[in-house]
């Protein structure tokens, strides 16, 4: 068995998930005729406490739909330098929407400093882009953003008439780790993007939630971007299956990440950051290059990134028994 710790996106659909996909009733979703899509969208709207929901192929697409639906050309969104919506989406909002990013350094806890944000909200002046949106991320690098902080961010955006978007690619992890419901976590936001192809283990699929008018605008953008799908109920069936069977088990991934962090911390020359959800970040000293460590592990059927600051991600393809095996191999790699 290959142990792949690079990301929770490497998860394979389980046999039971494939069975649910194979049996799903489908229709042409561009005509609004796919019953499995319609039911899944209603279900996700309900569990997040929003009026409406829209399926898309990826989290990059749901985030892009959100930015395009909140902001017009020449308007700006305030965002973290290291947030996915700024750094990892190929500049889509600027390229396709003429939307101006105003980035900030991300604080150690994954938040943005709200005093700095407030300073950069532009007054109505023809010199400036029009500030329209604040975009946050939860979890960020596996860290759960506190609800108290999110409420402060809401108060700030209300003061200036901005909207608030959440990239909640791993909001399911935040919900399980914090014990808060998805609806509680989503409540302060005008829109939330959720990924099902991370820890929830579907092969594809993200959902954007918000109010009815907002989702109608996103629906038009999705069509324009070529994101209208036909018998996509097979995807929605996997997502529905994941909602039933793969949320509570995220607690196992979190426990495995904590175990992994505490076992690695016992090794010499390694600095491990505490794990809050399913990600462990560590730095290690070695006479070997990161590439060599990576190659050594590969020979033992373990796949990790080739960086000296290593991210290890636990997921449904990582059983608890794999943790001790990984730590032993990693220690051996550093000694080799
Ligand atoms: C994975 C991820 C996304 C979406 O990525 P896709 O690969 O496009 O689904 C968005 N935000 C964060 C924080 C992510 O980790």
mmCIF file of C-alpha atoms and ligand atoms in Angstrom:
data_model
loop_
_atom_site.group_PDB
_atom_site.id
_atom_site.type_symbol
_atom_site.label_atom_id
_atom_site.label_comp_id
_atom_site.label_asym_id
_atom_site.label_seq_id
_atom_site.Cartn_x
_atom_site.Cartn_y
_atom_site.Cartn_z
ATOM 1 C CA UNK A 1 0.000 0.000 0.000
ATOM 2 C CA UNK A 2 1.234 3.487 -0.875
ATOM 3 C CA UNK A 3 1.071 6.022 1.963
ATOM 4 C CA UNK A 4 0.525 9.447 0.401
ATOM 5 C CA UNK A 5 0.709 12.293 2.938
ATOM 6 C CA UNK A 6 0.962 15.205 0.499
ATOM 7 C CA UNK A 7 -2.689 16.212 0.693
ATOM 8 C CA UNK A 8 -6.219 15.104 1.534
ATOM 9 C CA UNK A 9 -6.998 15.604 -2.168
ATOM 10 C CA UNK A 10 -5.338 12.255 -2.961
ATOM 11 C CA UNK A 11 -8.207 10.294 -1.391
ATOM 12 C CA UNK A 12 -9.839 7.661 -3.591
ATOM 13 C CA UNK A 13 -13.622 7.216 -3.738
ATOM 14 C CA UNK A 14 -14.496 4.197 -1.597
ATOM 15 C CA UNK A 15 -16.356 1.214 -3.073
ATOM 16 C CA UNK A 16 -19.547 2.306 -1.261
ATOM 17 C CA UNK A 17 -19.196 5.840 -2.629
ATOM 18 C CA UNK A 18 -18.735 4.467 -6.159
ATOM 19 C CA UNK A 19 -21.864 2.375 -5.675
ATOM 20 C CA UNK A 20 -23.853 5.456 -4.619
ATOM 21 C CA UNK A 21 -22.581 7.267 -7.732
ATOM 22 C CA UNK A 22 -23.472 4.402 -10.047
ATOM 23 C CA UNK A 23 -27.026 4.208 -8.753
ATOM 24 C CA UNK A 24 -27.842 7.938 -8.748
ATOM 25 C CA UNK A 25 -30.840 9.196 -10.746
ATOM 26 C CA UNK A 26 -29.599 11.931 -13.102
ATOM 27 C CA UNK A 27 -30.889 14.501 -15.579
ATOM 28 C CA UNK A 28 -29.640 17.511 -17.533
ATOM 29 C CA UNK A 29 -28.530 19.947 -14.828
ATOM 30 C CA UNK A 30 -28.249 22.852 -17.292
ATOM 31 C CA UNK A 31 -32.037 22.435 -17.644
ATOM 32 C CA UNK A 32 -32.286 22.116 -13.846
ATOM 33 C CA UNK A 33 -33.413 18.514 -14.345
ATOM 34 C CA UNK A 34 -30.926 16.548 -12.275
ATOM 35 C CA UNK A 35 -32.757 15.371 -9.131
ATOM 36 C CA UNK A 36 -29.559 14.320 -7.340
ATOM 37 C CA UNK A 37 -27.942 17.730 -7.923
ATOM 38 C CA UNK A 38 -31.100 19.569 -6.870
ATOM 39 C CA UNK A 39 -31.398 17.559 -3.661
ATOM 40 C CA UNK A 40 -27.714 17.969 -2.796
ATOM 41 C CA UNK A 41 -27.842 21.733 -3.347
ATOM 42 C CA UNK A 42 -30.904 21.980 -1.088
ATOM 43 C CA UNK A 43 -29.236 19.828 1.526
ATOM 44 C CA UNK A 44 -26.052 21.914 1.598
ATOM 45 C CA UNK A 45 -28.041 25.163 1.727
ATOM 46 C CA UNK A 46 -29.964 23.749 4.711
ATOM 47 C CA UNK A 47 -26.951 22.524 6.699
ATOM 48 C CA UNK A 48 -25.111 25.821 6.166
ATOM 49 C CA UNK A 49 -28.189 27.896 7.007
ATOM 50 C CA UNK A 50 -28.193 29.739 3.663
ATOM 51 C CA UNK A 51 -30.994 30.284 1.121
ATOM 52 C CA UNK A 52 -29.346 28.608 -1.849
ATOM 53 C CA UNK A 53 -26.405 26.527 -3.042
ATOM 54 C CA UNK A 54 -24.628 25.808 -6.321
ATOM 55 C CA UNK A 55 -22.380 22.894 -7.255
ATOM 56 C CA UNK A 56 -19.189 23.504 -9.220
ATOM 57 C CA UNK A 57 -16.272 21.407 -10.349
ATOM 58 C CA UNK A 58 -13.678 22.760 -7.914
ATOM 59 C CA UNK A 59 -13.057 25.089 -4.992
ATOM 60 C CA UNK A 60 -11.158 27.388 -7.315
ATOM 61 C CA UNK A 61 -14.321 27.709 -9.364
ATOM 62 C CA UNK A 62 -16.672 28.287 -6.393
ATOM 63 C CA UNK A 63 -14.297 30.942 -5.022
ATOM 64 C CA UNK A 64 -14.078 32.589 -8.456
ATOM 65 C CA UNK A 65 -17.883 32.534 -8.811
ATOM 66 C CA UNK A 66 -18.113 34.200 -5.390
ATOM 67 C CA UNK A 67 -15.606 36.938 -6.216
ATOM 68 C CA UNK A 68 -17.278 37.618 -9.593
ATOM 69 C CA UNK A 69 -20.729 37.665 -7.996
ATOM 70 C CA UNK A 70 -19.738 40.049 -5.183
ATOM 71 C CA UNK A 71 -17.455 42.439 -7.083
ATOM 72 C CA UNK A 72 -17.726 44.415 -10.311
ATOM 73 C CA UNK A 73 -14.797 45.463 -12.500
ATOM 74 C CA UNK A 74 -12.723 48.071 -10.618
ATOM 75 C CA UNK A 75 -13.908 46.892 -7.230
ATOM 76 C CA UNK A 76 -11.551 45.248 -4.764
ATOM 77 C CA UNK A 77 -11.461 42.344 -2.349
ATOM 78 C CA UNK A 78 -9.318 42.375 0.771
ATOM 79 C CA UNK A 79 -7.570 39.050 1.283
ATOM 80 C CA UNK A 80 -4.583 37.250 2.847
ATOM 81 C CA UNK A 81 -1.325 36.947 0.857
ATOM 82 C CA UNK A 82 -1.280 33.230 1.618
ATOM 83 C CA UNK A 83 -4.993 32.615 1.179
ATOM 84 C CA UNK A 84 -6.041 30.374 -1.672
ATOM 85 C CA UNK A 85 -8.344 33.064 -3.138
ATOM 86 C CA UNK A 86 -5.334 35.324 -3.649
ATOM 87 C CA UNK A 87 -2.312 33.129 -4.194
ATOM 88 C CA UNK A 88 -3.418 29.787 -5.588
ATOM 89 C CA UNK A 89 -6.126 30.581 -8.114
ATOM 90 C CA UNK A 90 -3.982 31.957 -10.944
ATOM 91 C CA UNK A 91 -5.294 35.493 -10.454
ATOM 92 C CA UNK A 92 -8.691 34.508 -11.877
ATOM 93 C CA UNK A 93 -10.596 37.337 -10.202
ATOM 94 C CA UNK A 94 -8.268 39.927 -11.791
ATOM 95 C CA UNK A 95 -7.950 38.177 -15.157
ATOM 96 C CA UNK A 96 -11.628 37.408 -15.675
ATOM 97 C CA UNK A 97 -13.382 39.966 -13.492
ATOM 98 C CA UNK A 98 -11.140 43.046 -13.434
ATOM 99 C CA UNK A 99 -11.326 42.701 -9.648
ATOM 100 C CA UNK A 100 -8.485 44.314 -7.693
ATOM 101 C CA UNK A 101 -6.893 42.326 -4.850
ATOM 102 C CA UNK A 102 -5.742 44.100 -1.663
ATOM 103 C CA UNK A 103 -3.582 41.479 0.067
ATOM 104 C CA UNK A 104 -2.405 41.355 3.718
ATOM 105 C CA UNK A 105 0.149 39.264 5.564
ATOM 106 C CA UNK A 106 -1.591 36.393 7.334
ATOM 107 C CA UNK A 107 -1.171 36.297 11.136
ATOM 108 C CA UNK A 108 0.245 33.204 12.876
ATOM 109 C CA UNK A 109 -3.273 32.027 13.782
ATOM 110 C CA UNK A 110 -4.479 32.200 10.163
ATOM 111 C CA UNK A 111 -6.434 35.454 10.546
ATOM 112 C CA UNK A 112 -5.875 38.940 9.104
ATOM 113 C CA UNK A 113 -5.141 41.812 11.479
ATOM 114 C CA UNK A 114 -8.418 43.729 11.422
ATOM 115 C CA UNK A 115 -6.799 47.082 12.284
ATOM 116 C CA UNK A 116 -4.623 46.723 9.159
ATOM 117 C CA UNK A 117 -7.645 45.708 7.123
ATOM 118 C CA UNK A 118 -9.611 48.717 8.350
ATOM 119 C CA UNK A 119 -6.734 51.029 7.367
ATOM 120 C CA UNK A 120 -6.856 49.731 3.789
ATOM 121 C CA UNK A 121 -10.610 49.995 3.259
ATOM 122 C CA UNK A 122 -10.788 52.817 0.717
ATOM 123 C CA UNK A 123 -12.999 55.889 1.027
ATOM 124 C CA UNK A 124 -15.233 56.740 -1.937
ATOM 125 C CA UNK A 125 -12.744 58.681 -4.060
ATOM 126 C CA UNK A 126 -12.165 58.412 -7.817
ATOM 127 C CA UNK A 127 -8.483 57.667 -7.205
ATOM 128 C CA UNK A 128 -9.255 54.361 -5.538
ATOM 129 C CA UNK A 129 -10.793 51.033 -6.440
ATOM 130 C CA UNK A 130 -14.089 50.508 -4.617
ATOM 131 C CA UNK A 131 -13.662 48.269 -1.550
ATOM 132 C CA UNK A 132 -16.367 45.617 -1.777
ATOM 133 C CA UNK A 133 -15.423 42.374 -0.083
ATOM 134 C CA UNK A 134 -13.353 40.826 2.691
ATOM 135 C CA UNK A 135 -12.346 37.212 2.003
ATOM 136 C CA UNK A 136 -11.281 34.910 4.867
ATOM 137 C CA UNK A 137 -10.237 31.241 4.977
ATOM 138 C CA UNK A 138 -11.148 28.482 7.488
ATOM 139 C CA UNK A 139 -9.248 26.314 8.068
ATOM 140 C CA UNK A 140 -6.031 28.033 6.995
ATOM 141 C CA UNK A 141 -3.002 25.698 6.915
ATOM 142 C CA UNK A 142 -5.003 23.382 9.151
ATOM 143 C CA UNK A 143 -5.742 26.082 11.740
ATOM 144 C CA UNK A 144 -9.283 26.701 12.914
ATOM 145 C CA UNK A 145 -10.289 30.378 12.819
ATOM 146 C CA UNK A 146 -12.046 31.414 16.042
ATOM 147 C CA UNK A 147 -15.688 32.394 15.796
ATOM 148 C CA UNK A 148 -15.007 35.385 18.026
ATOM 149 C CA UNK A 149 -12.588 36.693 15.383
ATOM 150 C CA UNK A 150 -15.078 36.045 12.581
ATOM 151 C CA UNK A 151 -17.725 38.016 14.479
ATOM 152 C CA UNK A 152 -15.299 40.933 14.843
ATOM 153 C CA UNK A 153 -14.629 40.769 11.091
ATOM 154 C CA UNK A 154 -18.403 40.856 10.493
ATOM 155 C CA UNK A 155 -18.747 43.952 12.690
ATOM 156 C CA UNK A 156 -15.960 45.641 10.715
ATOM 157 C CA UNK A 157 -17.395 44.889 7.265
ATOM 158 C CA UNK A 158 -20.851 46.038 8.411
ATOM 159 C CA UNK A 159 -19.361 49.355 9.469
ATOM 160 C CA UNK A 160 -18.106 49.920 5.909
ATOM 161 C CA UNK A 161 -20.827 48.188 3.895
ATOM 162 C CA UNK A 162 -18.550 45.387 2.642
ATOM 163 C CA UNK A 163 -19.532 41.776 2.053
ATOM 164 C CA UNK A 164 -17.811 38.834 3.726
ATOM 165 C CA UNK A 165 -16.787 35.645 1.867
ATOM 166 C CA UNK A 166 -15.351 32.483 3.381
ATOM 167 C CA UNK A 167 -13.132 30.042 1.552
ATOM 168 C CA UNK A 168 -14.276 27.094 3.620
ATOM 169 C CA UNK A 169 -12.498 24.436 1.560
ATOM 170 C CA UNK A 170 -11.958 22.595 4.864
ATOM 171 C CA UNK A 171 -14.810 24.044 6.912
ATOM 172 C CA UNK A 172 -15.971 20.487 7.663
ATOM 173 C CA UNK A 173 -12.662 19.985 9.498
ATOM 174 C CA UNK A 174 -13.197 23.241 11.397
ATOM 175 C CA UNK A 175 -16.695 22.119 12.388
ATOM 176 C CA UNK A 176 -15.529 18.742 13.673
ATOM 177 C CA UNK A 177 -12.519 20.234 15.513
ATOM 178 C CA UNK A 178 -14.465 23.093 17.140
ATOM 179 C CA UNK A 179 -17.716 21.262 17.831
ATOM 180 C CA UNK A 180 -19.606 24.128 16.117
ATOM 181 C CA UNK A 181 -22.167 23.320 13.429
ATOM 182 C CA UNK A 182 -21.543 24.304 9.804
ATOM 183 C CA UNK A 183 -24.474 26.713 10.075
ATOM 184 C CA UNK A 184 -22.898 28.449 13.097
ATOM 185 C CA UNK A 185 -19.551 28.743 11.317
ATOM 186 C CA UNK A 186 -21.199 30.011 8.117
ATOM 187 C CA UNK A 187 -23.634 32.436 9.794
ATOM 188 C CA UNK A 188 -21.474 35.607 9.763
ATOM 189 C CA UNK A 189 -20.653 35.186 6.049
ATOM 190 C CA UNK A 190 -22.565 36.336 2.967
ATOM 191 C CA UNK A 191 -21.101 33.434 1.018
ATOM 192 C CA UNK A 192 -19.154 30.260 1.745
ATOM 193 C CA UNK A 193 -17.289 27.875 -0.555
ATOM 194 C CA UNK A 194 -17.011 24.229 0.580
ATOM 195 C CA UNK A 195 -14.844 21.482 -0.934
ATOM 196 C CA UNK A 196 -15.913 17.844 -1.002
ATOM 197 C CA UNK A 197 -12.782 16.547 -2.730
ATOM 198 C CA UNK A 198 -10.503 17.161 0.279
ATOM 199 C CA UNK A 199 -11.097 15.324 3.553
ATOM 200 C CA UNK A 200 -14.616 14.304 2.530
ATOM 201 C CA UNK A 201 -13.067 12.114 -0.120
ATOM 202 C CA UNK A 202 -15.164 12.669 -3.265
ATOM 203 C CA UNK A 203 -13.401 12.575 -6.644
ATOM 204 C CA UNK A 204 -14.650 16.072 -7.555
ATOM 205 C CA UNK A 205 -17.057 18.750 -6.373
ATOM 206 C CA UNK A 206 -17.420 21.985 -4.441
ATOM 207 C CA UNK A 207 -20.468 23.972 -3.360
ATOM 208 C CA UNK A 208 -21.031 27.716 -3.041
ATOM 209 C CA UNK A 209 -23.750 28.902 -0.647
ATOM 210 C CA UNK A 210 -25.350 32.316 -0.144
ATOM 211 C CA UNK A 211 -28.637 34.122 -0.602
ATOM 212 C CA UNK A 212 -30.897 33.431 -3.584
ATOM 213 C CA UNK A 213 -29.933 36.528 -5.646
ATOM 214 C CA UNK A 214 -26.247 35.924 -5.072
ATOM 215 C CA UNK A 215 -26.484 32.273 -6.155
ATOM 216 C CA UNK A 216 -28.473 33.332 -9.248
ATOM 217 C CA UNK A 217 -25.593 35.623 -10.250
ATOM 218 C CA UNK A 218 -23.075 32.838 -9.549
ATOM 219 C CA UNK A 219 -25.162 30.484 -11.690
ATOM 220 C CA UNK A 220 -24.873 32.840 -14.673
ATOM 221 C CA UNK A 221 -21.111 33.171 -14.165
ATOM 222 C CA UNK A 222 -20.756 29.400 -13.908
ATOM 223 C CA UNK A 223 -22.472 29.011 -17.294
ATOM 224 C CA UNK A 224 -20.285 31.734 -18.822
ATOM 225 C CA UNK A 225 -17.124 30.038 -17.539
ATOM 226 C CA UNK A 226 -18.151 26.761 -19.148
ATOM 227 C CA UNK A 227 -18.965 25.215 -15.790
ATOM 228 C CA UNK A 228 -22.528 24.117 -16.606
ATOM 229 C CA UNK A 229 -22.625 20.339 -16.261
ATOM 230 C CA UNK A 230 -25.184 17.869 -17.589
ATOM 231 C CA UNK A 231 -25.782 14.501 -15.837
ATOM 232 C CA UNK A 232 -23.624 15.612 -12.937
ATOM 233 C CA UNK A 233 -25.810 13.837 -10.397
ATOM 234 C CA UNK A 234 -23.144 11.139 -10.263
ATOM 235 C CA UNK A 235 -20.906 13.762 -8.626
ATOM 236 C CA UNK A 236 -23.658 14.983 -6.316
ATOM 237 C CA UNK A 237 -24.320 11.388 -5.248
ATOM 238 C CA UNK A 238 -20.711 11.066 -4.088
ATOM 239 C CA UNK A 239 -21.052 14.362 -2.213
ATOM 240 C CA UNK A 240 -24.303 13.248 -0.602
ATOM 241 C CA UNK A 241 -22.664 9.987 0.428
ATOM 242 C CA UNK A 242 -19.761 11.952 1.943
ATOM 243 C CA UNK A 243 -22.153 14.097 4.003
ATOM 244 C CA UNK A 244 -23.657 10.915 5.453
ATOM 245 C CA UNK A 245 -20.479 8.932 6.033
ATOM 246 C CA UNK A 246 -17.326 11.051 5.903
ATOM 247 C CA UNK A 247 -17.860 14.023 8.230
ATOM 248 C CA UNK A 248 -17.670 12.437 11.677
ATOM 249 C CA UNK A 249 -14.698 10.330 10.652
ATOM 250 C CA UNK A 250 -12.649 13.529 10.151
ATOM 251 C CA UNK A 251 -12.106 13.263 13.939
ATOM 252 C CA UNK A 252 -9.947 10.192 13.181
ATOM 253 C CA UNK A 253 -7.820 12.247 10.760
ATOM 254 C CA UNK A 254 -7.413 14.915 13.446
ATOM 255 C CA UNK A 255 -6.434 12.333 16.076
ATOM 256 C CA UNK A 256 -3.932 10.783 13.636
ATOM 257 C CA UNK A 257 -2.423 14.217 12.910
ATOM 258 C CA UNK A 258 -2.021 14.879 16.654
ATOM 259 C CA UNK A 259 -0.397 11.469 17.116
ATOM 260 C CA UNK A 260 1.886 12.097 14.146
ATOM 261 C CA UNK A 261 2.916 15.511 15.525
ATOM 262 C CA UNK A 262 3.656 14.169 19.006
ATOM 263 C CA UNK A 263 5.652 11.186 17.701
ATOM 264 C CA UNK A 264 7.690 13.362 15.308
ATOM 265 C CA UNK A 265 8.408 15.841 18.100
ATOM 266 C CA UNK A 266 10.335 13.067 19.894
ATOM 267 C CA UNK A 267 12.902 12.907 17.057
ATOM 268 C CA UNK A 268 16.067 15.043 17.134
ATOM 269 C CA UNK A 269 16.424 17.974 14.782
ATOM 270 C CA UNK A 270 12.710 18.349 14.079
ATOM 271 C CA UNK A 271 10.476 21.276 14.969
ATOM 272 C CA UNK A 272 6.808 20.367 14.767
ATOM 273 C CA UNK A 273 3.897 22.784 14.942
ATOM 274 C CA UNK A 274 0.909 21.590 16.986
ATOM 275 C CA UNK A 275 -1.810 20.050 14.809
ATOM 276 C CA UNK A 276 -5.355 21.437 15.155
ATOM 277 C CA UNK A 277 -7.021 19.467 12.364
ATOM 278 C CA UNK A 278 -5.584 17.153 9.694
ATOM 279 C CA UNK A 279 -2.299 18.918 8.904
ATOM 280 C CA UNK A 280 1.125 18.681 10.493
ATOM 281 C CA UNK A 281 3.805 21.221 9.583
ATOM 282 C CA UNK A 282 7.405 20.558 10.499
ATOM 283 C CA UNK A 283 10.913 21.750 9.787
ATOM 284 C CA UNK A 284 13.821 19.347 9.960
ATOM 285 C CA UNK A 285 17.610 19.594 9.955
ATOM 286 C CA UNK A 286 19.430 16.942 8.018
ATOM 287 C CA UNK A 287 22.666 16.424 6.148
ATOM 288 C CA UNK A 288 20.375 15.216 3.361
ATOM 289 C CA UNK A 289 18.548 17.489 0.967
ATOM 290 C CA UNK A 290 14.746 17.434 1.070
ATOM 291 C CA UNK A 291 14.840 15.726 -2.354
ATOM 292 C CA UNK A 292 16.949 12.906 -0.921
ATOM 293 C CA UNK A 293 14.641 12.425 2.065
ATOM 294 C CA UNK A 294 11.746 12.361 -0.351
ATOM 295 C CA UNK A 295 13.464 9.734 -2.552
ATOM 296 C CA UNK A 296 14.305 7.564 0.449
ATOM 297 C CA UNK A 297 10.669 7.594 1.584
ATOM 298 C CA UNK A 298 9.472 6.884 -1.941
ATOM 299 C CA UNK A 299 11.507 3.681 -1.946
ATOM 300 C CA UNK A 300 9.463 2.711 1.106
ATOM 301 C CA UNK A 301 6.149 3.532 -0.627
ATOM 302 C CA UNK A 302 5.685 6.825 1.234
ATOM 303 C CA UNK A 303 4.986 10.023 -0.698
ATOM 304 C CA UNK A 304 5.625 13.472 0.831
ATOM 305 C CA UNK A 305 6.486 16.915 -0.549
ATOM 306 C CA UNK A 306 10.154 17.705 -1.200
ATOM 307 C CA UNK A 307 10.452 20.699 1.115
ATOM 308 C CA UNK A 308 12.461 21.203 4.307
ATOM 309 C CA UNK A 309 9.269 22.723 5.697
ATOM 310 C CA UNK A 310 7.123 19.682 5.287
ATOM 311 C CA UNK A 311 3.334 19.498 5.277
ATOM 312 C CA UNK A 312 1.881 16.119 6.177
ATOM 313 C CA UNK A 313 -1.845 15.634 5.733
ATOM 314 C CA UNK A 314 -3.928 12.839 7.248
ATOM 315 C CA UNK A 315 -7.025 11.579 5.438
ATOM 316 C CA UNK A 316 -9.202 8.540 4.879
ATOM 317 C CA UNK A 317 -6.360 6.736 3.101
ATOM 318 C CA UNK A 318 -4.167 7.002 6.209
ATOM 319 C CA UNK A 319 -4.988 4.398 8.876
ATOM 320 C CA UNK A 320 -3.735 4.932 12.434
ATOM 321 C CA UNK A 321 -1.266 2.063 12.024
ATOM 322 C CA UNK A 322 0.470 4.025 9.257
ATOM 323 C CA UNK A 323 1.564 6.744 11.688
ATOM 324 C CA UNK A 324 4.197 4.701 13.565
ATOM 325 C CA UNK A 325 5.374 3.228 10.250
ATOM 326 C CA UNK A 326 5.838 6.706 8.786
ATOM 327 C CA UNK A 327 7.700 8.023 11.844
ATOM 328 C CA UNK A 328 10.061 5.024 11.826
ATOM 329 C CA UNK A 329 10.781 5.459 8.086
ATOM 330 C CA UNK A 330 11.254 9.210 8.447
ATOM 331 C CA UNK A 331 13.702 8.729 11.345
ATOM 332 C CA UNK A 332 15.583 6.156 9.253
ATOM 333 C CA UNK A 333 15.643 8.527 6.284
ATOM 334 C CA UNK A 334 17.218 11.278 8.397
ATOM 335 C CA UNK A 335 19.848 8.815 9.713
ATOM 336 C CA UNK A 336 20.584 7.345 6.280
HETATM 337 C C1 LIG B 1 -8.017 23.047 -2.130
HETATM 338 C C2 LIG B 1 -8.388 24.408 -1.733
HETATM 339 C C3 LIG B 1 -9.262 25.187 -2.505
HETATM 340 C C4 LIG B 1 -9.857 24.707 -3.814
HETATM 341 O O1 LIG B 1 -9.018 23.987 -4.588
HETATM 342 P P1 LIG B 1 -9.529 23.118 -5.851
HETATM 343 O O2 LIG B 1 -8.377 22.218 -6.067
HETATM 344 O O3 LIG B 1 -9.748 24.100 -6.939
HETATM 345 O O4 LIG B 1 -10.782 22.419 -5.463
HETATM 346 C C5 LIG B 1 -9.606 26.423 -2.042
HETATM 347 N N1 LIG B 1 -9.112 26.889 -0.870
HETATM 348 C C6 LIG B 1 -8.284 26.182 -0.106
HETATM 349 C C7 LIG B 1 -7.805 26.754 1.183
HETATM 350 C C8 LIG B 1 -7.892 24.920 -0.508
HETATM 351 O O5 LIG B 1 -7.058 24.211 0.255
#
